[in-house]
Short mmCIF file of C-alpha atoms and ligand atoms in Angstrom, two decimals:
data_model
loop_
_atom_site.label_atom_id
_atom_site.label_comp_id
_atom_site.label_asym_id
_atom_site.label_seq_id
_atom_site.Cartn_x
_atom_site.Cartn_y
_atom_site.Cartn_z
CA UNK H 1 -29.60 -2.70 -0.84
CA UNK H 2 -30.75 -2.92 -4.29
CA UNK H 3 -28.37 -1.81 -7.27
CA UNK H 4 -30.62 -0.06 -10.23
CA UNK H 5 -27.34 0.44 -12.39
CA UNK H 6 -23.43 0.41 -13.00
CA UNK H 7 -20.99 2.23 -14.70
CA UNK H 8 -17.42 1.89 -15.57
CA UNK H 9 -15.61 5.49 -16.51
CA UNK H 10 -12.04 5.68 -17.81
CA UNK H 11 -9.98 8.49 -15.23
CA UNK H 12 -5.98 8.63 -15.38
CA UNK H 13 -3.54 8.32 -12.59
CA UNK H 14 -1.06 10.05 -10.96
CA UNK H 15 1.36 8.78 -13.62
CA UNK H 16 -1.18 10.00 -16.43
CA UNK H 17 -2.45 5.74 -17.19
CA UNK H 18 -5.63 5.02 -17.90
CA UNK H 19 -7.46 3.40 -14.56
CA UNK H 20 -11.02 2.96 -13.60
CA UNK H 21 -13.80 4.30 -11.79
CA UNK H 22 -16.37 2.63 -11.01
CA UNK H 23 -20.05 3.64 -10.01
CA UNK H 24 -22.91 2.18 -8.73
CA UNK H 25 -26.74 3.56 -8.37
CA UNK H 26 -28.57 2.58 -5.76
CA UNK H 27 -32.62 2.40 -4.45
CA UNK H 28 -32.63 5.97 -3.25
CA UNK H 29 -31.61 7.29 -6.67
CA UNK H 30 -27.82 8.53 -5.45
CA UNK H 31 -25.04 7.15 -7.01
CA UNK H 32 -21.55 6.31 -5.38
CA UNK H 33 -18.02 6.19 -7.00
CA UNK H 34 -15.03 4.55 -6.44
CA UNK H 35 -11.29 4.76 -8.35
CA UNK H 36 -8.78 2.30 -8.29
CA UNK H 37 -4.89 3.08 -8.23
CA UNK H 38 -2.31 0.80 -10.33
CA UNK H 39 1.03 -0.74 -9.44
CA UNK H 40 3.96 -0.65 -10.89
CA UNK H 41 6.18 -3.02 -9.06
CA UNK H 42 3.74 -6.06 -9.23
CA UNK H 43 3.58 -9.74 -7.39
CA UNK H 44 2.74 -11.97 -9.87
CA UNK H 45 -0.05 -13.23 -8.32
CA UNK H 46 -2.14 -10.28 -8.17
CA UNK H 47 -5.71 -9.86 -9.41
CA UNK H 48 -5.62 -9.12 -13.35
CA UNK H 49 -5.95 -6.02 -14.84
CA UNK H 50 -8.00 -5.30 -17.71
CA UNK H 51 -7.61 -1.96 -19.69
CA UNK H 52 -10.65 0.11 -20.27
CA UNK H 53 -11.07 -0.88 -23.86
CA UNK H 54 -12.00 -4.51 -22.40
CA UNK H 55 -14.07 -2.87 -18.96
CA UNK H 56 -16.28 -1.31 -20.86
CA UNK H 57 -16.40 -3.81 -23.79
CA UNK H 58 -19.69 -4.85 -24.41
CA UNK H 59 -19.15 -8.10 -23.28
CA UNK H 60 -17.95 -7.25 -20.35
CA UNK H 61 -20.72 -4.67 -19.90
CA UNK H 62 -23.31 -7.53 -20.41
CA UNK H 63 -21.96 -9.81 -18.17
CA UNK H 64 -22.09 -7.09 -15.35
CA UNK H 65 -25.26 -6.03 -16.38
CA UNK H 66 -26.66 -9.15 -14.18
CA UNK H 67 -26.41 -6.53 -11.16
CA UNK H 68 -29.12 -4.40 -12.04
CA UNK H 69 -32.19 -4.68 -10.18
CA UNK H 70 -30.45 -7.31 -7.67
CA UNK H 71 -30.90 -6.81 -3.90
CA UNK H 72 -27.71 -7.20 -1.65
CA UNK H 73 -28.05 -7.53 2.01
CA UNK H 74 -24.14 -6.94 2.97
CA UNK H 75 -20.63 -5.90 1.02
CA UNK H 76 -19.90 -9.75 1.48
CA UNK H 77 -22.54 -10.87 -0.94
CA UNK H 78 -22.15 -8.17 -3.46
CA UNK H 79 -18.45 -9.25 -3.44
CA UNK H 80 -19.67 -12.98 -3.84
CA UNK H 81 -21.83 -12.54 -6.32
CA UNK H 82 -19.34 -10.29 -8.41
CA UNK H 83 -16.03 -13.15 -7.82
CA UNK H 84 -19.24 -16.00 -9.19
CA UNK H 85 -19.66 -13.89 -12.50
CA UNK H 86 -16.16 -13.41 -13.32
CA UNK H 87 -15.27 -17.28 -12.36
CA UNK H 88 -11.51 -17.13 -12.30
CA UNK H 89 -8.78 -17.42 -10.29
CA UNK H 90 -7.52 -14.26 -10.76
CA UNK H 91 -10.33 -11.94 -12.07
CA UNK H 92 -9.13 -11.78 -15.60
CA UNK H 93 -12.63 -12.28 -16.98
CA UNK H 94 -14.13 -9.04 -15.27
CA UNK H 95 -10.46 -7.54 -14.68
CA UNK H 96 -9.81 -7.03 -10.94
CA UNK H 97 -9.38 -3.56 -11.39
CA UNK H 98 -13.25 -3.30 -12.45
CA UNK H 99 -14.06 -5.85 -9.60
CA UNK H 100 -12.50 -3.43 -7.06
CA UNK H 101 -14.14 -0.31 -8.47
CA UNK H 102 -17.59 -1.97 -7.85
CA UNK H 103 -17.12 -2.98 -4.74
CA UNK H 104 -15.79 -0.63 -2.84
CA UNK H 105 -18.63 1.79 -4.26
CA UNK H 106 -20.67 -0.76 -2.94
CA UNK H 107 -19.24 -0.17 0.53
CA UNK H 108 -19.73 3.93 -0.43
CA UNK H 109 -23.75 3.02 -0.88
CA UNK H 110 -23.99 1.22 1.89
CA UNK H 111 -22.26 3.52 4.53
CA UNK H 112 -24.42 5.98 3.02
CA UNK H 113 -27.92 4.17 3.38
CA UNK H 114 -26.75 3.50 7.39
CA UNK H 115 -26.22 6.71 7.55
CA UNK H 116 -22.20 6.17 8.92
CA UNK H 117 -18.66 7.31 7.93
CA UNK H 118 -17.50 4.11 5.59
CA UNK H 119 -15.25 3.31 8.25
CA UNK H 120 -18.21 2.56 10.68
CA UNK H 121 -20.05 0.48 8.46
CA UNK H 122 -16.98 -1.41 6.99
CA UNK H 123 -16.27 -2.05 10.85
CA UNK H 124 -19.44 -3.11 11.67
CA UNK H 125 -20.00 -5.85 8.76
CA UNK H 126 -16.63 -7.20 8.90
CA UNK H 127 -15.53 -6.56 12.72
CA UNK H 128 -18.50 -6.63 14.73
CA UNK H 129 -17.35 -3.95 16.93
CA UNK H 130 -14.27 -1.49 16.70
CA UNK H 131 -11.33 -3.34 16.79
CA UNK H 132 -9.12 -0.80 18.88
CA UNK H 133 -10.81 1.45 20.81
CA UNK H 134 -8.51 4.75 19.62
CA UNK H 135 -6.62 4.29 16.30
CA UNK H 136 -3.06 5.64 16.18
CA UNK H 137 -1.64 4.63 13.16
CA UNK H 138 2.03 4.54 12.12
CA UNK H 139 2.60 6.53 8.88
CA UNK H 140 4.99 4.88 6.26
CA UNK H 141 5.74 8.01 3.77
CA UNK H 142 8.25 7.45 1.21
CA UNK H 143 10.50 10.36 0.76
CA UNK H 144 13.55 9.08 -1.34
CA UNK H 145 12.24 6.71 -4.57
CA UNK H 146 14.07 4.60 -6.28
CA UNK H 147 13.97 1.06 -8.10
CA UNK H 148 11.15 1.26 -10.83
CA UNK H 149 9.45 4.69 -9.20
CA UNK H 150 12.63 6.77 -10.29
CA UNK H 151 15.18 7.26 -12.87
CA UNK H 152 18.15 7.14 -10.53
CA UNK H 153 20.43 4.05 -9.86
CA UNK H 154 19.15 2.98 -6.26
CA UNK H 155 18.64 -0.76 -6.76
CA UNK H 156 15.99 -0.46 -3.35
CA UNK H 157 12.84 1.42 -4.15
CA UNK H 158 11.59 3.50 -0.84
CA UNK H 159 13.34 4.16 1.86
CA UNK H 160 10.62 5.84 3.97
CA UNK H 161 10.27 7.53 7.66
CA UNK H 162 7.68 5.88 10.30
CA UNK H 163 5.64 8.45 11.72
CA UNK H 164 4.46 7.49 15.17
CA UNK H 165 1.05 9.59 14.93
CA UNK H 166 0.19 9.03 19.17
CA UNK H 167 -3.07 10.60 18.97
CA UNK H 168 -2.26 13.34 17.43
CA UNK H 169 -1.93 13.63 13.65
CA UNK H 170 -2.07 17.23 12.99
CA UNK H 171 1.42 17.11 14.84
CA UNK H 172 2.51 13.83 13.03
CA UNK H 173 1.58 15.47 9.80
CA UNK H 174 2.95 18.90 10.12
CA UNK H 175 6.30 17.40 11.28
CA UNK H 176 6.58 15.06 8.62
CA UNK H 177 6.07 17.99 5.93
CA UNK H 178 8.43 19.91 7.43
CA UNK H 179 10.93 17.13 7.61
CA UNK H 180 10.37 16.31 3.71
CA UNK H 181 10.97 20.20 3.11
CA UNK H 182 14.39 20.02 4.90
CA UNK H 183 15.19 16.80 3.32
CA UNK H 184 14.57 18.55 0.00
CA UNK H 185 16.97 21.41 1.33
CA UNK H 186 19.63 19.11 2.19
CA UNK H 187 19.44 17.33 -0.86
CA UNK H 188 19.62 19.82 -3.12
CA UNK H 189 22.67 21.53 -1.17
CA UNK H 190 24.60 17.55 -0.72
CA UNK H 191 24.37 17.24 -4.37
CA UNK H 192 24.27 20.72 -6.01
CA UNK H 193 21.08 20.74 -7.63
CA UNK H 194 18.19 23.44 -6.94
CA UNK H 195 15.46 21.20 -9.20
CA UNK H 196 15.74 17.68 -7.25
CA UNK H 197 14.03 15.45 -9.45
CA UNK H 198 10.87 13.87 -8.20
CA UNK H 199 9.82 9.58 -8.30
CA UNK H 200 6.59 8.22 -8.28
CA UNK H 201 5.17 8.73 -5.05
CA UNK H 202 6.61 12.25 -4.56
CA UNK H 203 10.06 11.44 -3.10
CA UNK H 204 13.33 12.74 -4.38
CA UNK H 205 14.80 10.69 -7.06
CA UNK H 206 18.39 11.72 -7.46
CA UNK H 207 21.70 9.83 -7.72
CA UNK H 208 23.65 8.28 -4.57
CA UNK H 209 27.06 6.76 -3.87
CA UNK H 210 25.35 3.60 -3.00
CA UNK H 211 21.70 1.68 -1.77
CA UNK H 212 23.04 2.76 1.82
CA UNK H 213 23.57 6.48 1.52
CA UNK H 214 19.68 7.56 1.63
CA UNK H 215 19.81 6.05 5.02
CA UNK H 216 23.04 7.79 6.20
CA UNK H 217 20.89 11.04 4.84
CA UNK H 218 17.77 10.29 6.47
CA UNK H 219 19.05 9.03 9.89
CA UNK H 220 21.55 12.11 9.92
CA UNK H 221 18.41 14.52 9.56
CA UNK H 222 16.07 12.54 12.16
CA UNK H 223 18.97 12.94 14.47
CA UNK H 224 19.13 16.97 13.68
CA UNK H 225 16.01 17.71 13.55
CA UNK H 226 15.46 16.41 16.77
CA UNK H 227 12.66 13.53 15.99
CA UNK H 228 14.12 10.34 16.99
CA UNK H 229 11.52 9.41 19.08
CA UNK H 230 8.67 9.85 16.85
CA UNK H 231 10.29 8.57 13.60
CA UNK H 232 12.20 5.33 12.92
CA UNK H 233 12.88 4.40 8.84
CA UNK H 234 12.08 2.02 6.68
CA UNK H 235 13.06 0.34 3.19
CA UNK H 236 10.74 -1.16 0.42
CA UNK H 237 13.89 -3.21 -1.70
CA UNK H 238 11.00 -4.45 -3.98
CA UNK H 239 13.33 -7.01 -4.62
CA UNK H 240 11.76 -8.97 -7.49
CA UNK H 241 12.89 -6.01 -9.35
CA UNK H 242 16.61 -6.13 -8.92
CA UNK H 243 16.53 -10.62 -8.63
CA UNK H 244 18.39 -12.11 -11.20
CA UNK H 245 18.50 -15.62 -11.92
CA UNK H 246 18.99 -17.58 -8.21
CA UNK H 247 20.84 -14.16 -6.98
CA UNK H 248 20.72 -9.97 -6.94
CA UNK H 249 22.19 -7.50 -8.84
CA UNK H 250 22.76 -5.34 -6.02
CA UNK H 251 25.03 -1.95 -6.28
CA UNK H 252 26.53 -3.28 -9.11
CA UNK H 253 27.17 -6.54 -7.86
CA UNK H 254 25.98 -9.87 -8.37
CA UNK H 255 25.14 -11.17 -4.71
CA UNK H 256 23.49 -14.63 -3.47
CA UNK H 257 20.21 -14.50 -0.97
CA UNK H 258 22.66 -14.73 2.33
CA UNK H 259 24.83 -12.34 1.20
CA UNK H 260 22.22 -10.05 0.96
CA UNK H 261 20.67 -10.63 4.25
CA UNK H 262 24.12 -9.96 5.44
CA UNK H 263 24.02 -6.47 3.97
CA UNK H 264 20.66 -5.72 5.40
CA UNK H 265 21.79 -6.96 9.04
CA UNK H 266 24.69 -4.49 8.14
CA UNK H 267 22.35 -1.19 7.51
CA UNK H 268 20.64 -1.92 10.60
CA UNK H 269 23.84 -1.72 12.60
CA UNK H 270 24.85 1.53 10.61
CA UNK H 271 21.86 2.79 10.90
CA UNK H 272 19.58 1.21 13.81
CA UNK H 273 16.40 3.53 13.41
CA UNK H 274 16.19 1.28 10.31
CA UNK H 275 12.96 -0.89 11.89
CA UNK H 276 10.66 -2.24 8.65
CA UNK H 277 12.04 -3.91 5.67
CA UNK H 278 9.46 -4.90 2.99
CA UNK H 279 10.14 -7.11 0.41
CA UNK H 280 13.65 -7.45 1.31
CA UNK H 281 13.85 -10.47 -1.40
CA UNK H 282 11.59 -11.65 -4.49
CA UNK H 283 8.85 -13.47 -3.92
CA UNK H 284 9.98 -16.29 -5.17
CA UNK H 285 12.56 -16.57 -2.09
CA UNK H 286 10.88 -17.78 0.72
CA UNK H 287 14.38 -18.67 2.02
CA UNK H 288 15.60 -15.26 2.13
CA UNK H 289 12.82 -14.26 4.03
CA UNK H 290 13.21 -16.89 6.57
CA UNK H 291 16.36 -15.95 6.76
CA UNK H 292 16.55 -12.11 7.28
CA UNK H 293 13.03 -12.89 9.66
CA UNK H 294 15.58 -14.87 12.19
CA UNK H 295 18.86 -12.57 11.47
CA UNK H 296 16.47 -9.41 12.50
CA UNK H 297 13.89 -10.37 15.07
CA UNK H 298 12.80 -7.46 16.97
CA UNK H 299 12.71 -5.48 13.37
CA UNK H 300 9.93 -5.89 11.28
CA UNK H 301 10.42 -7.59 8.11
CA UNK H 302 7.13 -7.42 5.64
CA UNK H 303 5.59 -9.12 2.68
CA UNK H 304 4.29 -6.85 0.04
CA UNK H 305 4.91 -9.04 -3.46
CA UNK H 306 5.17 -12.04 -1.70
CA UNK H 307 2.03 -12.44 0.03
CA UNK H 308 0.03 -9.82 -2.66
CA UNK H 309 -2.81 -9.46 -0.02
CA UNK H 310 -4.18 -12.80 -0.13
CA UNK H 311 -5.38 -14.45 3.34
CA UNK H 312 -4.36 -18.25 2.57
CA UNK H 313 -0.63 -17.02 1.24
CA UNK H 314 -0.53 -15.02 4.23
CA UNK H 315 -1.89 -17.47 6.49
CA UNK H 316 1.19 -20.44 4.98
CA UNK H 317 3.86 -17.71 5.02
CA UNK H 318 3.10 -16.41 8.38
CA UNK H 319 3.30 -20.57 9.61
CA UNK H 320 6.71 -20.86 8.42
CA UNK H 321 7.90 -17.49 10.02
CA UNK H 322 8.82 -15.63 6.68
CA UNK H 323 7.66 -12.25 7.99
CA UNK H 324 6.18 -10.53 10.63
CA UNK H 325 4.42 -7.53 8.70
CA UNK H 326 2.17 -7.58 5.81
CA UNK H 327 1.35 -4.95 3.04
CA UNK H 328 -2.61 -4.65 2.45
CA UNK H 329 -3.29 -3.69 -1.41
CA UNK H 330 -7.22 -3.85 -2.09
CA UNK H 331 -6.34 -4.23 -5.64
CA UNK H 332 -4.07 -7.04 -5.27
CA UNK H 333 -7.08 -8.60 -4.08
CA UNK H 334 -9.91 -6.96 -6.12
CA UNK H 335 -12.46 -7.06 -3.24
CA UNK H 336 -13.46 -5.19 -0.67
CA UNK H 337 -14.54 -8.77 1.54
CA UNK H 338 -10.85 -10.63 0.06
CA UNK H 339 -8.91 -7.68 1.31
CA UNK H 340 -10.42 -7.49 4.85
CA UNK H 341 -10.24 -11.25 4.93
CA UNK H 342 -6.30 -11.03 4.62
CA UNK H 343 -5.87 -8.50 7.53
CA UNK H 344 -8.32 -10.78 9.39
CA UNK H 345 -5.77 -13.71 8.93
CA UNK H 346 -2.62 -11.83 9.31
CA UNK H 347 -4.73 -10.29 12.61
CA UNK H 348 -5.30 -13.66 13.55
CA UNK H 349 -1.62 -14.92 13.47
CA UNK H 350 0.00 -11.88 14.85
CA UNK H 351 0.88 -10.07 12.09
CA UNK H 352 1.24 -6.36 11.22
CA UNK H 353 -0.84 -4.83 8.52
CA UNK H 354 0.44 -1.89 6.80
CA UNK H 355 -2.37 -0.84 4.43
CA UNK H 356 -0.74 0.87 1.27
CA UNK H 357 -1.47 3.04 -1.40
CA UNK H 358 -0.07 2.53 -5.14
CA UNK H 359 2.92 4.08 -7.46
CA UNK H 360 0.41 5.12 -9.65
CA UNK H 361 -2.67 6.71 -7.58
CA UNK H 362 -5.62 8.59 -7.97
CA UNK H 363 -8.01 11.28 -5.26
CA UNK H 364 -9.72 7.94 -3.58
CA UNK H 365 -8.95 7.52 0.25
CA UNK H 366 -10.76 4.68 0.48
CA UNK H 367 -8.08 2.95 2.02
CA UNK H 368 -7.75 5.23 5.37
CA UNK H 369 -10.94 4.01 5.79
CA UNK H 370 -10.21 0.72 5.70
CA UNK H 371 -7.43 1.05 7.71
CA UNK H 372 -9.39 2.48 10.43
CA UNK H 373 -12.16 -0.09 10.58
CA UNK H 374 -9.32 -2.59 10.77
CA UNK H 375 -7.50 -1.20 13.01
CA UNK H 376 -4.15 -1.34 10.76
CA UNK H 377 -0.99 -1.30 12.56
CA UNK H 378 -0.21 1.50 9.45
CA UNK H 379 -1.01 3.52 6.15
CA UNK H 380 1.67 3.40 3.90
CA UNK H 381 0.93 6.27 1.80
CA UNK H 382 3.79 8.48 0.14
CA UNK H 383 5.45 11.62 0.28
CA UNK H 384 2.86 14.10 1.77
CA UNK H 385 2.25 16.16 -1.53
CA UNK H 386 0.66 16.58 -4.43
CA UNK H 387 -1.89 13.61 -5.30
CA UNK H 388 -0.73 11.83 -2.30
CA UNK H 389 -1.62 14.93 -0.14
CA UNK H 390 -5.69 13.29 -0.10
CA UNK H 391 -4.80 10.20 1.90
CA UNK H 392 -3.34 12.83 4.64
CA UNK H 393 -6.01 14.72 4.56
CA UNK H 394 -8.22 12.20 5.00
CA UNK H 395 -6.40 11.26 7.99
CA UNK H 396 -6.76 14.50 9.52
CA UNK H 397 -10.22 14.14 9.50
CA UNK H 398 -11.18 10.68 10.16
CA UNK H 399 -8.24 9.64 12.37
C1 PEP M 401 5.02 -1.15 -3.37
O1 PEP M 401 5.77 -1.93 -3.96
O2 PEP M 401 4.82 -1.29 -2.17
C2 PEP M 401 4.33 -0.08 -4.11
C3 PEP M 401 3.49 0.75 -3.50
O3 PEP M 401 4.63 0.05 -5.42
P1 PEP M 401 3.70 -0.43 -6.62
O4 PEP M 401 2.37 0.21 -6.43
O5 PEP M 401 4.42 0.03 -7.85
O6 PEP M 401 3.62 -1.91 -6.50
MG1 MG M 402 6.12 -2.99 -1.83
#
């Protein structure tokens, strides 16, 4: 497929920053967009981000500008082509951000010029044939925020319910809005407020006792409402955000890496729907994680930070046992090809992929479709409102 021309547009995100989109024209005279969402809660080894000021610089606009008129046969050599011109390790020349963009309107193009959903035509490039014949994917939707999405004074930063979706999302989807209605209702009735304040990804962002009590709340209401056998919970700690030093500052408390795992193994006794922990420790402690993985097997415990969608950090952590789940972020990556090649690896070795939105997000749902054509074990993709409501949708209709 031939690319005639590029752009780069400035769009905001859910949080009201300044992201990309990214569009490509292509042979038939269309042209295809993509946007890209931004993180707030970063591994350090993500893909760089570049504002727009330097996207659209004219450097930057000259150095992309060796795309025009150049024929592609597949995503993988667009992607190759585009990780060549920038010629870092971590896309700070192009900024991953505008590397992303490209590519996945790329992908857009080319679904379009076979004619197929982008699902089908990332599936066919990248997995030959589909990967499970019907897709029934867990949903991971974050209805209490804390850590760096909120303003409260919960150290862990989602504690989210796990949809089991069995076929039939319209169910899934309709019981999980009416459970984040009630939630809302108990909330506001627990803690006397009528205007619960609202975090990042469109969970309530209000004051508790303690790191545990959102779990007591949620596992009460589950119980209630009748659901335990389609919903379990999880917890994002995003713990490089609450590490200090060697240790954790931890519900007020200073607190080494087994001490911790101790208090995790603890909320899963209190609370045994608890089944996922992500990032239960920075990603700087492996130890933690090898810990926790052999304290909790049975649970899944899954790199977000830590692994920042990257197939050989994947592929080393998964060897030593750290985890058993992985978080997929395309713009951790800032390919389309790199991000498929890390569920590919973690597919390879047995491990879970849980492809996720970000805190601060835009309309794209490129990412359901991705999870489809890989066949993701889930979509982690927020409270089902507002912005966020576009993933579900998308779900609706593809899944
Ligand atoms: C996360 O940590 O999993 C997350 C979605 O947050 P952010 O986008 O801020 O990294
Ligand atoms: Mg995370």
């Amino acid at each position: 497929m031939k690319v005639k021309d590029f752009a780069i547009d400035e769009i905001f995100d859910s949080r009201g920053n300044s992201t990309i989109e990214a569009g490509i024209a292509v042979g038939n005279g269309f042209a295809f967009y993509a946007s890209v969402p931004a993180g707030k809660s970063r591994g350090s080894r993500e893909a760089a981000v570049v504002s727009f000021a330097e996207a659209s610089s004219a450097k930057n606009l000259k150095r992309l500008a060796a795309l025009k008129g150049k024929d592609f046969s597949n995503q993988r050599s667009f992607d190759e082509f585009l990780i060549k011109l920038d010629g870092t390790e971590n896309k700070r020349m192009i900024g991953g951000n505008v590397m992303l963009g490209l590519s996945m309107a790329f992908a857009r193009a080319a679904a379009a010029s076979q004619k197929k959903e982008l699902w089908e035509s990332l599936q066919k490039e990248f997995f030959g044939k589909a990967v499970q014949k019907v897709w029934k994917p867990v949903i991971f939707s974050n209805l209490i925020n804390g850590g760096e999405h909120a303003r409260n004074d919960l150290n862990i930063q989602e504690y989210m319910v796990l949809v089991e979706t069995r076929g039939d999302m319209k169910s899934a989807i309709e019981k999980l809005i009416s459970f984040y209605r009630d939630l809302g209702e108990k909330l506001g009735t627990m803690k006397r407020i009528s205007n619960i304040p609202i975090g990042d990804e469109g969970g309530y962002s209000l004051d508790f006792k303690n790191n545990f009590e959102p779990l007591a709340v949620l596992s009460d209401l589950v119980r209630k409402d009748g659901l335990s056998r389609t919903f379990r919970l999880g917890v994002d700690a995003a713990a490089n955000g609450f590490s200090s030093g060697d240790a954790y500052l931890f519900d007020g408390k200073k607190v080494t890496t087994p001490k911790l795992a101790g208090i995790y193994e603890g909320y899963c006794k209190k609370a045994p729907a608890l089944f996922s922990i992500e990032d239960p420790f920075s990603e700087r402690d492996t130890t933690g994680f090898a810990l926790l993985s052999k304290k909790l097997e049975g649970r899944m415990i899954v790199s977000d930070d830590l692994t920042v969608t990257n197939r050989s950090l994947i592929e080393e952590y998964a060897g030593k046992g750290l985890m058993n789940g992985v978080i997929i972020k395309p713009n951790q990556a800032g390919t389309v090809t790199e991000t498929i090649e890390a569920v590919q690896g973690a597919h390879e070795r047995g491990i879970r992929t849980i492809v996720s939105h970000r805190s601060g997000e835009t309309d794209d749902v490129f990412i359901i479709h991705l999870a489809k054509a890989a066949g993701a074990y889930g979509v982690k993709i927020g409270a089902p409102t507002r912005e966020r409501i576009f993933k579900f949708n998308e779900l609706l209709r593809i899944a």
